[in-house]
mmCIF file of C-alpha atoms in Angstrom:
data_model
loop_
_atom_site.group_PDB
_atom_site.id
_atom_site.type_symbol
_atom_site.label_atom_id
_atom_site.label_comp_id
_atom_site.label_asym_id
_atom_site.label_seq_id
_atom_site.Cartn_x
_atom_site.Cartn_y
_atom_site.Cartn_z
ATOM 1 C CA UNK C 1 -121.410 -283.005 -269.085
ATOM 2 C CA UNK C 2 -121.643 -279.507 -267.535
ATOM 3 C CA UNK C 3 -122.046 -277.586 -270.835
ATOM 4 C CA UNK C 4 -125.542 -279.762 -271.181
ATOM 5 C CA UNK C 5 -126.610 -279.012 -267.778
ATOM 6 C CA UNK C 6 -125.968 -274.855 -268.268
ATOM 7 C CA UNK C 7 -128.289 -275.902 -271.468
ATOM 8 C CA UNK C 8 -130.850 -277.814 -269.341
ATOM 9 C CA UNK C 9 -130.727 -274.509 -266.824
ATOM 10 C CA UNK C 10 -131.184 -272.342 -269.368
ATOM 11 C CA UNK C 11 -134.321 -273.885 -271.188
ATOM 12 C CA UNK C 12 -135.751 -274.108 -267.855
ATOM 13 C CA UNK C 13 -135.542 -270.663 -267.078
ATOM 14 C CA UNK C 14 -136.986 -269.999 -270.678
ATOM 15 C CA UNK C 15 -139.644 -272.608 -269.814
ATOM 16 C CA UNK C 16 -140.540 -270.445 -266.237
ATOM 17 C CA UNK C 17 -140.354 -267.244 -267.719
ATOM 18 C CA UNK C 18 -142.955 -268.274 -270.571
ATOM 19 C CA UNK C 19 -145.749 -269.524 -267.921
ATOM 20 C CA UNK C 20 -144.962 -266.379 -265.988
ATOM 21 C CA UNK C 21 -145.867 -264.356 -269.317
ATOM 22 C CA UNK C 22 -148.737 -266.390 -270.132
ATOM 23 C CA UNK C 23 -150.120 -266.571 -266.779
ATOM 24 C CA UNK C 24 -149.742 -262.155 -266.369
ATOM 25 C CA UNK C 25 -151.248 -261.759 -269.528
ATOM 26 C CA UNK C 26 -154.357 -263.847 -268.969
ATOM 27 C CA UNK C 27 -154.391 -262.151 -265.941
ATOM 28 C CA UNK C 28 -154.624 -258.623 -267.799
ATOM 29 C CA UNK C 29 -151.039 -257.466 -266.960
ATOM 30 C CA UNK C 30 -149.293 -255.359 -269.467
ATOM 31 C CA UNK C 31 -146.042 -257.372 -269.844
ATOM 32 C CA UNK C 32 -142.684 -255.465 -268.525
ATOM 33 C CA UNK C 33 -140.836 -255.016 -272.095
ATOM 34 C CA UNK C 34 -137.300 -256.074 -272.692
ATOM 35 C CA UNK C 35 -134.789 -254.538 -274.172
ATOM 36 C CA UNK C 36 -135.626 -256.144 -277.792
ATOM 37 C CA UNK C 37 -139.674 -254.853 -277.472
ATOM 38 C CA UNK C 38 -138.472 -251.473 -276.346
ATOM 39 C CA UNK C 39 -135.899 -251.384 -279.266
ATOM 40 C CA UNK C 40 -138.819 -252.637 -281.937
ATOM 41 C CA UNK C 41 -141.812 -249.926 -281.178
ATOM 42 C CA UNK C 42 -138.792 -247.627 -281.849
ATOM 43 C CA UNK C 43 -139.369 -245.855 -285.246
ATOM 44 C CA UNK C 44 -136.958 -247.598 -287.504
ATOM 45 C CA UNK C 45 -135.237 -244.305 -289.561
ATOM 46 C CA UNK C 46 -132.328 -244.889 -292.621
ATOM 47 C CA UNK C 47 -130.121 -242.026 -293.494
ATOM 48 C CA UNK C 48 -127.445 -240.962 -295.998
ATOM 49 C CA UNK C 49 -124.432 -239.053 -295.300
ATOM 50 C CA UNK C 50 -122.668 -238.469 -291.502
ATOM 51 C CA UNK C 51 -123.563 -235.109 -291.203
ATOM 52 C CA UNK C 52 -127.184 -235.837 -291.760
ATOM 53 C CA UNK C 53 -127.481 -238.380 -289.807
ATOM 54 C CA UNK C 54 -126.246 -236.066 -287.254
ATOM 55 C CA UNK C 55 -128.405 -233.977 -287.537
ATOM 56 C CA UNK C 56 -130.958 -236.850 -287.419
ATOM 57 C CA UNK C 57 -129.032 -238.265 -284.220
ATOM 58 C CA UNK C 58 -130.074 -234.798 -282.199
ATOM 59 C CA UNK C 59 -133.403 -234.924 -282.816
ATOM 60 C CA UNK C 60 -134.506 -238.073 -282.496
ATOM 61 C CA UNK C 61 -131.781 -239.532 -279.540
ATOM 62 C CA UNK C 62 -132.663 -242.965 -277.844
ATOM 63 C CA UNK C 63 -136.487 -242.530 -279.146
ATOM 64 C CA UNK C 64 -135.071 -243.763 -282.773
ATOM 65 C CA UNK C 65 -133.551 -246.387 -284.305
ATOM 66 C CA UNK C 66 -130.792 -244.484 -286.214
ATOM 67 C CA UNK C 67 -129.172 -246.371 -288.685
ATOM 68 C CA UNK C 68 -126.663 -244.022 -291.288
ATOM 69 C CA UNK C 69 -125.391 -246.076 -294.712
ATOM 70 C CA UNK C 70 -122.873 -243.735 -296.572
ATOM 71 C CA UNK C 71 -119.783 -244.773 -294.772
ATOM 72 C CA UNK C 72 -117.668 -241.518 -293.771
ATOM 73 C CA UNK C 73 -114.890 -240.720 -296.871
ATOM 74 C CA UNK C 74 -116.856 -242.817 -299.021
ATOM 75 C CA UNK C 75 -117.574 -240.435 -302.201
ATOM 76 C CA UNK C 76 -121.667 -239.834 -301.343
ATOM 77 C CA UNK C 77 -122.355 -238.760 -305.183
ATOM 78 C CA UNK C 78 -121.260 -242.763 -306.473
ATOM 79 C CA UNK C 79 -121.635 -244.755 -303.450
ATOM 80 C CA UNK C 80 -123.997 -247.362 -303.938
ATOM 81 C CA UNK C 81 -125.756 -249.666 -301.729
ATOM 82 C CA UNK C 82 -124.737 -253.248 -300.283
ATOM 83 C CA UNK C 83 -127.527 -256.046 -299.671
ATOM 84 C CA UNK C 84 -127.311 -255.334 -296.508
ATOM 85 C CA UNK C 85 -127.592 -251.571 -297.480
ATOM 86 C CA UNK C 86 -131.084 -252.435 -299.332
ATOM 87 C CA UNK C 87 -132.365 -254.071 -296.553
ATOM 88 C CA UNK C 88 -132.313 -251.654 -293.772
ATOM 89 C CA UNK C 89 -133.752 -249.422 -296.621
ATOM 90 C CA UNK C 90 -136.445 -251.756 -296.880
ATOM 91 C CA UNK C 91 -136.891 -252.430 -293.096
ATOM 92 C CA UNK C 92 -137.583 -248.955 -292.604
ATOM 93 C CA UNK C 93 -140.195 -246.126 -291.326
ATOM 94 C CA UNK C 94 -138.295 -243.608 -292.550
ATOM 95 C CA UNK C 95 -135.947 -242.658 -295.530
ATOM 96 C CA UNK C 96 -134.189 -238.978 -294.301
ATOM 97 C CA UNK C 97 -132.022 -237.722 -296.923
ATOM 98 C CA UNK C 98 -130.806 -234.614 -299.273
ATOM 99 C CA UNK C 99 -131.872 -235.207 -301.778
ATOM 100 C CA UNK C 100 -131.325 -232.852 -304.874
ATOM 101 C CA UNK C 101 -130.595 -236.188 -306.875
ATOM 102 C CA UNK C 102 -127.321 -237.094 -304.282
ATOM 103 C CA UNK C 103 -128.967 -240.678 -303.165
ATOM 104 C CA UNK C 104 -130.564 -241.692 -306.331
ATOM 105 C CA UNK C 105 -129.859 -245.129 -305.665
ATOM 106 C CA UNK C 106 -131.015 -244.809 -301.780
ATOM 107 C CA UNK C 107 -134.629 -243.665 -303.293
ATOM 108 C CA UNK C 108 -134.770 -246.088 -306.153
ATOM 109 C CA UNK C 109 -134.489 -248.933 -303.284
ATOM 110 C CA UNK C 110 -136.550 -246.985 -301.158
ATOM 111 C CA UNK C 111 -139.430 -246.881 -303.954
ATOM 112 C CA UNK C 112 -139.037 -250.851 -305.047
ATOM 113 C CA UNK C 113 -139.268 -251.935 -301.511
ATOM 114 C CA UNK C 114 -143.075 -251.960 -301.404
ATOM 115 C CA UNK C 115 -143.820 -251.184 -298.282
ATOM 116 C CA UNK C 116 -146.838 -249.178 -298.338
ATOM 117 C CA UNK C 117 -145.993 -246.923 -294.846
ATOM 118 C CA UNK C 118 -142.640 -246.308 -295.499
ATOM 119 C CA UNK C 119 -141.858 -242.333 -295.846
ATOM 120 C CA UNK C 120 -139.043 -240.416 -297.890
ATOM 121 C CA UNK C 121 -137.946 -236.505 -296.569
ATOM 122 C CA UNK C 122 -136.049 -235.041 -299.331
ATOM 123 C CA UNK C 123 -134.437 -232.631 -296.385
ATOM 124 C CA UNK C 124 -132.901 -230.721 -299.524
ATOM 125 C CA UNK C 125 -136.129 -230.537 -301.902
ATOM 126 C CA UNK C 126 -138.809 -229.380 -298.643
ATOM 127 C CA UNK C 127 -135.977 -226.152 -298.389
ATOM 128 C CA UNK C 128 -135.068 -224.517 -301.125
ATOM 129 C CA UNK C 129 -136.871 -224.154 -304.566
ATOM 130 C CA UNK C 130 -135.860 -225.377 -308.073
ATOM 131 C CA UNK C 131 -135.118 -221.194 -309.550
ATOM 132 C CA UNK C 132 -133.390 -221.909 -306.126
ATOM 133 C CA UNK C 133 -131.066 -224.769 -307.190
ATOM 134 C CA UNK C 134 -127.166 -223.983 -307.926
ATOM 135 C CA UNK C 135 -124.961 -225.139 -310.658
ATOM 136 C CA UNK C 136 -121.827 -224.882 -311.522
ATOM 137 C CA UNK C 137 -118.453 -225.969 -312.440
ATOM 138 C CA UNK C 138 -118.472 -229.657 -311.410
ATOM 139 C CA UNK C 139 -121.959 -229.751 -311.142
ATOM 140 C CA UNK C 140 -123.208 -228.022 -314.590
ATOM 141 C CA UNK C 141 -127.316 -227.240 -315.385
ATOM 142 C CA UNK C 142 -126.900 -229.197 -319.074
ATOM 143 C CA UNK C 143 -125.969 -232.512 -316.596
ATOM 144 C CA UNK C 144 -129.023 -232.259 -314.798
ATOM 145 C CA UNK C 145 -128.505 -232.213 -311.291
ATOM 146 C CA UNK C 146 -127.629 -229.129 -309.075
ATOM 147 C CA UNK C 147 -124.197 -229.068 -306.592
ATOM 148 C CA UNK C 148 -126.804 -230.918 -303.261
ATOM 149 C CA UNK C 149 -124.395 -229.801 -300.455
ATOM 150 C CA UNK C 150 -126.673 -227.595 -298.651
ATOM 151 C CA UNK C 151 -126.148 -228.888 -295.746
ATOM 152 C CA UNK C 152 -122.435 -226.431 -295.231
ATOM 153 C CA UNK C 153 -124.659 -223.661 -295.015
ATOM 154 C CA UNK C 154 -126.101 -223.706 -291.784
ATOM 155 C CA UNK C 155 -129.461 -221.653 -292.056
ATOM 156 C CA UNK C 156 -130.027 -224.859 -294.034
ATOM 157 C CA UNK C 157 -128.978 -226.958 -291.213
ATOM 158 C CA UNK C 158 -131.820 -225.351 -289.151
ATOM 159 C CA UNK C 159 -134.884 -225.720 -291.312
ATOM 160 C CA UNK C 160 -133.081 -229.648 -292.242
ATOM 161 C CA UNK C 161 -133.578 -230.302 -288.161
ATOM 162 C CA UNK C 162 -136.546 -228.612 -288.439
ATOM 163 C CA UNK C 163 -137.627 -230.743 -291.788
ATOM 164 C CA UNK C 164 -137.226 -233.830 -289.208
ATOM 165 C CA UNK C 165 -138.667 -232.110 -285.903
ATOM 166 C CA UNK C 166 -141.522 -232.301 -287.453
ATOM 167 C CA UNK C 167 -141.809 -235.440 -289.303
ATOM 168 C CA UNK C 168 -140.942 -237.572 -286.175
ATOM 169 C CA UNK C 169 -143.412 -235.503 -284.769
ATOM 170 C CA UNK C 170 -145.646 -236.150 -287.083
ATOM 171 C CA UNK C 171 -145.194 -240.354 -287.313
ATOM 172 C CA UNK C 172 -144.281 -240.531 -283.296
ATOM 173 C CA UNK C 173 -146.822 -238.750 -281.619
ATOM 174 C CA UNK C 174 -146.498 -240.207 -278.423
ATOM 175 C CA UNK C 175 -142.898 -238.798 -278.230
ATOM 176 C CA UNK C 176 -143.417 -235.461 -279.281
ATOM 177 C CA UNK C 177 -142.475 -233.242 -276.681
ATOM 178 C CA UNK C 178 -139.115 -235.280 -276.322
ATOM 179 C CA UNK C 179 -138.843 -234.253 -280.002
ATOM 180 C CA UNK C 180 -139.718 -231.123 -279.522
ATOM 181 C CA UNK C 181 -137.231 -230.946 -276.958
ATOM 182 C CA UNK C 182 -133.839 -232.294 -278.303
ATOM 183 C CA UNK C 183 -134.909 -229.809 -281.614
ATOM 184 C CA UNK C 184 -134.455 -226.766 -279.479
ATOM 185 C CA UNK C 185 -131.640 -227.342 -277.379
ATOM 186 C CA UNK C 186 -130.026 -228.240 -280.999
ATOM 187 C CA UNK C 187 -131.720 -225.418 -283.023
ATOM 188 C CA UNK C 188 -130.019 -223.185 -280.174
ATOM 189 C CA UNK C 189 -126.876 -224.324 -281.089
ATOM 190 C CA UNK C 190 -127.087 -224.592 -284.477
ATOM 191 C CA UNK C 191 -128.031 -220.210 -284.472
ATOM 192 C CA UNK C 192 -125.047 -219.721 -282.720
ATOM 193 C CA UNK C 193 -122.829 -221.865 -285.013
ATOM 194 C CA UNK C 194 -124.605 -219.571 -287.918
ATOM 195 C CA UNK C 195 -124.162 -216.666 -286.243
ATOM 196 C CA UNK C 196 -120.233 -216.990 -285.139
ATOM 197 C CA UNK C 197 -119.333 -218.284 -289.184
ATOM 198 C CA UNK C 198 -121.154 -214.788 -289.706
ATOM 199 C CA UNK C 199 -118.710 -213.362 -287.522
ATOM 200 C CA UNK C 200 -115.929 -215.034 -288.478
ATOM 201 C CA UNK C 201 -115.796 -214.730 -291.837
ATOM 202 C CA UNK C 202 -115.916 -210.906 -291.327
ATOM 203 C CA UNK C 203 -112.372 -210.686 -290.137
ATOM 204 C CA UNK C 204 -110.919 -212.175 -293.426
ATOM 205 C CA UNK C 205 -109.840 -209.210 -295.702
ATOM 206 C CA UNK C 206 -112.661 -208.698 -298.075
ATOM 207 C CA UNK C 207 -110.285 -208.962 -301.468
ATOM 208 C CA UNK C 208 -109.964 -212.341 -299.830
ATOM 209 C CA UNK C 209 -113.126 -213.979 -298.803
ATOM 210 C CA UNK C 210 -112.510 -215.964 -302.036
ATOM 211 C CA UNK C 211 -113.321 -220.227 -301.962
ATOM 212 C CA UNK C 212 -111.318 -222.085 -304.642
ATOM 213 C CA UNK C 213 -111.389 -225.890 -303.699
ATOM 214 C CA UNK C 214 -110.750 -229.412 -305.244
ATOM 215 C CA UNK C 215 -114.958 -230.431 -304.777
ATOM 216 C CA UNK C 216 -116.987 -227.718 -305.268
ATOM 217 C CA UNK C 217 -118.786 -228.547 -301.961
ATOM 218 C CA UNK C 218 -118.988 -224.302 -301.424
ATOM 219 C CA UNK C 219 -121.736 -222.898 -303.502
ATOM 220 C CA UNK C 220 -124.497 -222.004 -300.676
ATOM 221 C CA UNK C 221 -121.964 -221.751 -297.810
ATOM 222 C CA UNK C 222 -120.379 -219.011 -299.918
ATOM 223 C CA UNK C 223 -123.471 -216.304 -300.373
ATOM 224 C CA UNK C 224 -124.768 -217.433 -296.506
ATOM 225 C CA UNK C 225 -121.623 -215.718 -295.603
ATOM 226 C CA UNK C 226 -120.292 -213.134 -297.600
ATOM 227 C CA UNK C 227 -117.365 -215.337 -299.192
ATOM 228 C CA UNK C 228 -117.252 -215.496 -303.511
ATOM 229 C CA UNK C 229 -116.447 -219.563 -304.392
ATOM 230 C CA UNK C 230 -114.372 -218.394 -307.830
ATOM 231 C CA UNK C 231 -113.852 -222.562 -309.124
ATOM 232 C CA UNK C 232 -113.397 -226.268 -308.265
ATOM 233 C CA UNK C 233 -110.863 -228.104 -309.867
ATOM 234 C CA UNK C 234 -112.810 -231.082 -309.724
ATOM 235 C CA UNK C 235 -114.752 -231.492 -313.336
ATOM 236 C CA UNK C 236 -117.960 -233.175 -313.602
ATOM 237 C CA UNK C 237 -117.367 -236.673 -313.890
ATOM 238 C CA UNK C 238 -115.504 -236.841 -310.458
ATOM 239 C CA UNK C 239 -112.326 -237.643 -312.247
ATOM 240 C CA UNK C 240 -109.170 -235.766 -313.193
ATOM 241 C CA UNK C 241 -109.166 -232.919 -314.652
ATOM 242 C CA UNK C 242 -108.376 -231.757 -318.247
ATOM 243 C CA UNK C 243 -104.359 -229.558 -318.614
ATOM 244 C CA UNK C 244 -106.172 -227.807 -320.211
ATOM 245 C CA UNK C 245 -108.777 -227.264 -317.171
ATOM 246 C CA UNK C 246 -105.450 -226.865 -314.656
ATOM 247 C CA UNK C 247 -103.975 -224.081 -317.133
ATOM 248 C CA UNK C 248 -107.086 -222.551 -316.480
ATOM 249 C CA UNK C 249 -107.820 -223.012 -313.367
ATOM 250 C CA UNK C 250 -103.971 -221.342 -312.727
ATOM 251 C CA UNK C 251 -104.691 -218.528 -314.711
ATOM 252 C CA UNK C 252 -107.681 -217.733 -313.020
ATOM 253 C CA UNK C 253 -105.432 -217.449 -309.649
ATOM 254 C CA UNK C 254 -103.122 -215.608 -310.516
ATOM 255 C CA UNK C 255 -106.725 -213.066 -311.829
ATOM 256 C CA UNK C 256 -108.225 -213.830 -308.747
ATOM 257 C CA UNK C 257 -104.974 -213.479 -306.367
ATOM 258 C CA UNK C 258 -106.598 -215.673 -304.098
ATOM 259 C CA UNK C 259 -104.079 -216.789 -301.283
ATOM 260 C CA UNK C 260 -104.602 -220.634 -301.100
ATOM 261 C CA UNK C 261 -106.511 -223.589 -302.697
ATOM 262 C CA UNK C 262 -108.537 -226.346 -300.778
ATOM 263 C CA UNK C 263 -108.024 -229.946 -300.539
ATOM 264 C CA UNK C 264 -110.393 -232.736 -299.838
ATOM 265 C CA UNK C 265 -111.223 -235.471 -297.375
ATOM 266 C CA UNK C 266 -112.788 -237.531 -299.816
ATOM 267 C CA UNK C 267 -110.827 -236.834 -303.016
ATOM 268 C CA UNK C 268 -107.102 -236.868 -302.882
ATOM 269 C CA UNK C 269 -105.380 -235.979 -305.423
ATOM 270 C CA UNK C 270 -101.807 -234.870 -306.666
ATOM 271 C CA UNK C 271 -103.166 -231.781 -309.101
ATOM 272 C CA UNK C 272 -104.078 -229.344 -306.562
ATOM 273 C CA UNK C 273 -100.215 -229.580 -305.663
ATOM 274 C CA UNK C 274 -99.076 -229.173 -308.770
ATOM 275 C CA UNK C 275 -101.792 -226.196 -309.136
ATOM 276 C CA UNK C 276 -101.055 -224.407 -305.875
ATOM 277 C CA UNK C 277 -96.821 -225.018 -307.178
ATOM 278 C CA UNK C 278 -97.480 -223.466 -310.525
ATOM 279 C CA UNK C 279 -99.498 -220.220 -309.094
ATOM 280 C CA UNK C 280 -97.360 -220.075 -306.614
ATOM 281 C CA UNK C 281 -99.741 -220.639 -303.206
ATOM 282 C CA UNK C 282 -100.192 -222.304 -300.182
ATOM 283 C CA UNK C 283 -102.515 -225.667 -300.064
ATOM 284 C CA UNK C 284 -103.899 -225.832 -297.092
ATOM 285 C CA UNK C 285 -105.682 -228.326 -294.929
ATOM 286 C CA UNK C 286 -108.746 -230.359 -295.949
ATOM 287 C CA UNK C 287 -112.054 -229.022 -296.084
ATOM 288 C CA UNK C 288 -114.713 -231.446 -295.163
ATOM 289 C CA UNK C 289 -118.094 -231.664 -296.272
ATOM 290 C CA UNK C 290 -119.724 -235.268 -295.027
ATOM 291 C CA UNK C 291 -117.105 -237.159 -293.163
ATOM 292 C CA UNK C 292 -116.983 -236.280 -289.662
ATOM 293 C CA UNK C 293 -113.880 -235.000 -287.753
ATOM 294 C CA UNK C 294 -112.456 -237.766 -285.432
ATOM 295 C CA UNK C 295 -113.506 -240.550 -284.000
ATOM 296 C CA UNK C 296 -117.350 -241.841 -282.988
ATOM 297 C CA UNK C 297 -117.888 -241.175 -279.904
ATOM 298 C CA UNK C 298 -115.865 -238.031 -279.792
ATOM 299 C CA UNK C 299 -117.329 -235.053 -278.775
ATOM 300 C CA UNK C 300 -116.421 -233.352 -282.038
ATOM 301 C CA UNK C 301 -117.872 -235.951 -284.454
ATOM 302 C CA UNK C 302 -120.959 -234.212 -285.074
ATOM 303 C CA UNK C 303 -121.805 -231.933 -287.610
ATOM 304 C CA UNK C 304 -120.838 -229.210 -285.628
ATOM 305 C CA UNK C 305 -117.521 -229.799 -285.090
ATOM 306 C CA UNK C 306 -117.484 -230.433 -289.186
ATOM 307 C CA UNK C 307 -118.272 -226.844 -289.789
ATOM 308 C CA UNK C 308 -115.871 -225.239 -286.285
ATOM 309 C CA UNK C 309 -113.080 -227.822 -287.693
ATOM 310 C CA UNK C 310 -113.798 -226.046 -291.583
ATOM 311 C CA UNK C 311 -114.326 -222.825 -290.261
ATOM 312 C CA UNK C 312 -111.062 -222.653 -288.700
ATOM 313 C CA UNK C 313 -109.030 -224.495 -291.421
ATOM 314 C CA UNK C 314 -110.807 -222.438 -294.340
ATOM 315 C CA UNK C 315 -110.809 -218.963 -292.190
ATOM 316 C CA UNK C 316 -107.645 -218.746 -290.734
ATOM 317 C CA UNK C 317 -105.107 -219.593 -293.531
ATOM 318 C CA UNK C 318 -106.887 -216.202 -295.320
ATOM 319 C CA UNK C 319 -106.292 -213.966 -293.267
ATOM 320 C CA UNK C 320 -108.858 -214.432 -290.341
ATOM 321 C CA UNK C 321 -109.615 -215.353 -287.190
ATOM 322 C CA UNK C 322 -112.066 -217.650 -285.674
ATOM 323 C CA UNK C 323 -112.672 -216.006 -281.980
ATOM 324 C CA UNK C 324 -116.534 -215.882 -282.285
ATOM 325 C CA UNK C 325 -115.960 -220.213 -281.924
ATOM 326 C CA UNK C 326 -114.245 -219.954 -279.581
ATOM 327 C CA UNK C 327 -116.797 -220.923 -277.297
ATOM 328 C CA UNK C 328 -118.959 -223.358 -278.892
ATOM 329 C CA UNK C 329 -119.414 -226.805 -277.597
ATOM 330 C CA UNK C 330 -119.287 -229.317 -280.768
ATOM 331 C CA UNK C 331 -121.169 -232.168 -278.634
ATOM 332 C CA UNK C 332 -124.668 -233.896 -279.595
ATOM 333 C CA UNK C 333 -126.885 -231.955 -277.244
ATOM 334 C CA UNK C 334 -130.014 -234.166 -277.180
ATOM 335 C CA UNK C 335 -130.307 -236.126 -274.282
ATOM 336 C CA UNK C 336 -130.325 -240.093 -274.119
ATOM 337 C CA UNK C 337 -133.123 -240.863 -271.000
ATOM 338 C CA UNK C 338 -136.091 -243.338 -272.185
#
């Protein structure tokens, strides 16, 4: 009986609210927006990997409804959309992806959605030209897919943020000032990060500025900051290397006198330990390319936080220091006012 009474009261409140709303509208008044209606008025933006999602969040703030599709720690190269992900893409106003053939599944679903006003922003394709594509061990030219990891070069991440800002302003001009102000703060942080990485890499002895990683993610990072990628352990099929490939890598390590091999947060492999043991070098901390450190809501669970952790795990084992990065706050910079 108590439940029935409560339901009756709730129903009465709903009816009264409806009557008041109708009366207000008939009198020419604007109804007060509810949280649900405010949310529905926001641009629905869908993104792919976590670093891109975080860049978009720092520009769009709370004025967009943001959904990141690729879970952290999942291989983004072989990720397949779940049915719920496909629904999110179909309902989106804007799909923001890296491009360069990384998220073909997401692109296919977006193009098949049949939503005429759905826009797709391919960040990497708008950042570099085809002649700047990098092909390497894990992304051979004969495969046709270039290395897509532009965001590990902070100068490219800066361009990503600018592209996001311009697209949000274009699609939602009523919030243009908000997006621009957010972008200004975030771009200032990224510029400090870029300069700090440059200074930190310079502290590594010149002969040790070499990267041998498991996953081939650093092709665009290295030339920006004066590093050299001498190879990667993982082959282009994202499987395990053959014994012949392992032997070749060991020979290369000895020839190049590489001090360390860097592991991957996604592709865990005992082959790295085997190579390090036979080549008599150390395996150092994991380098992240699309998984943010810590837990959601923590200040360091950001793109900037990921890059700061990467630099600590990369530069220190190679003989340098990260003093130039010590005063950079990794926390998000967007404002949450509505």
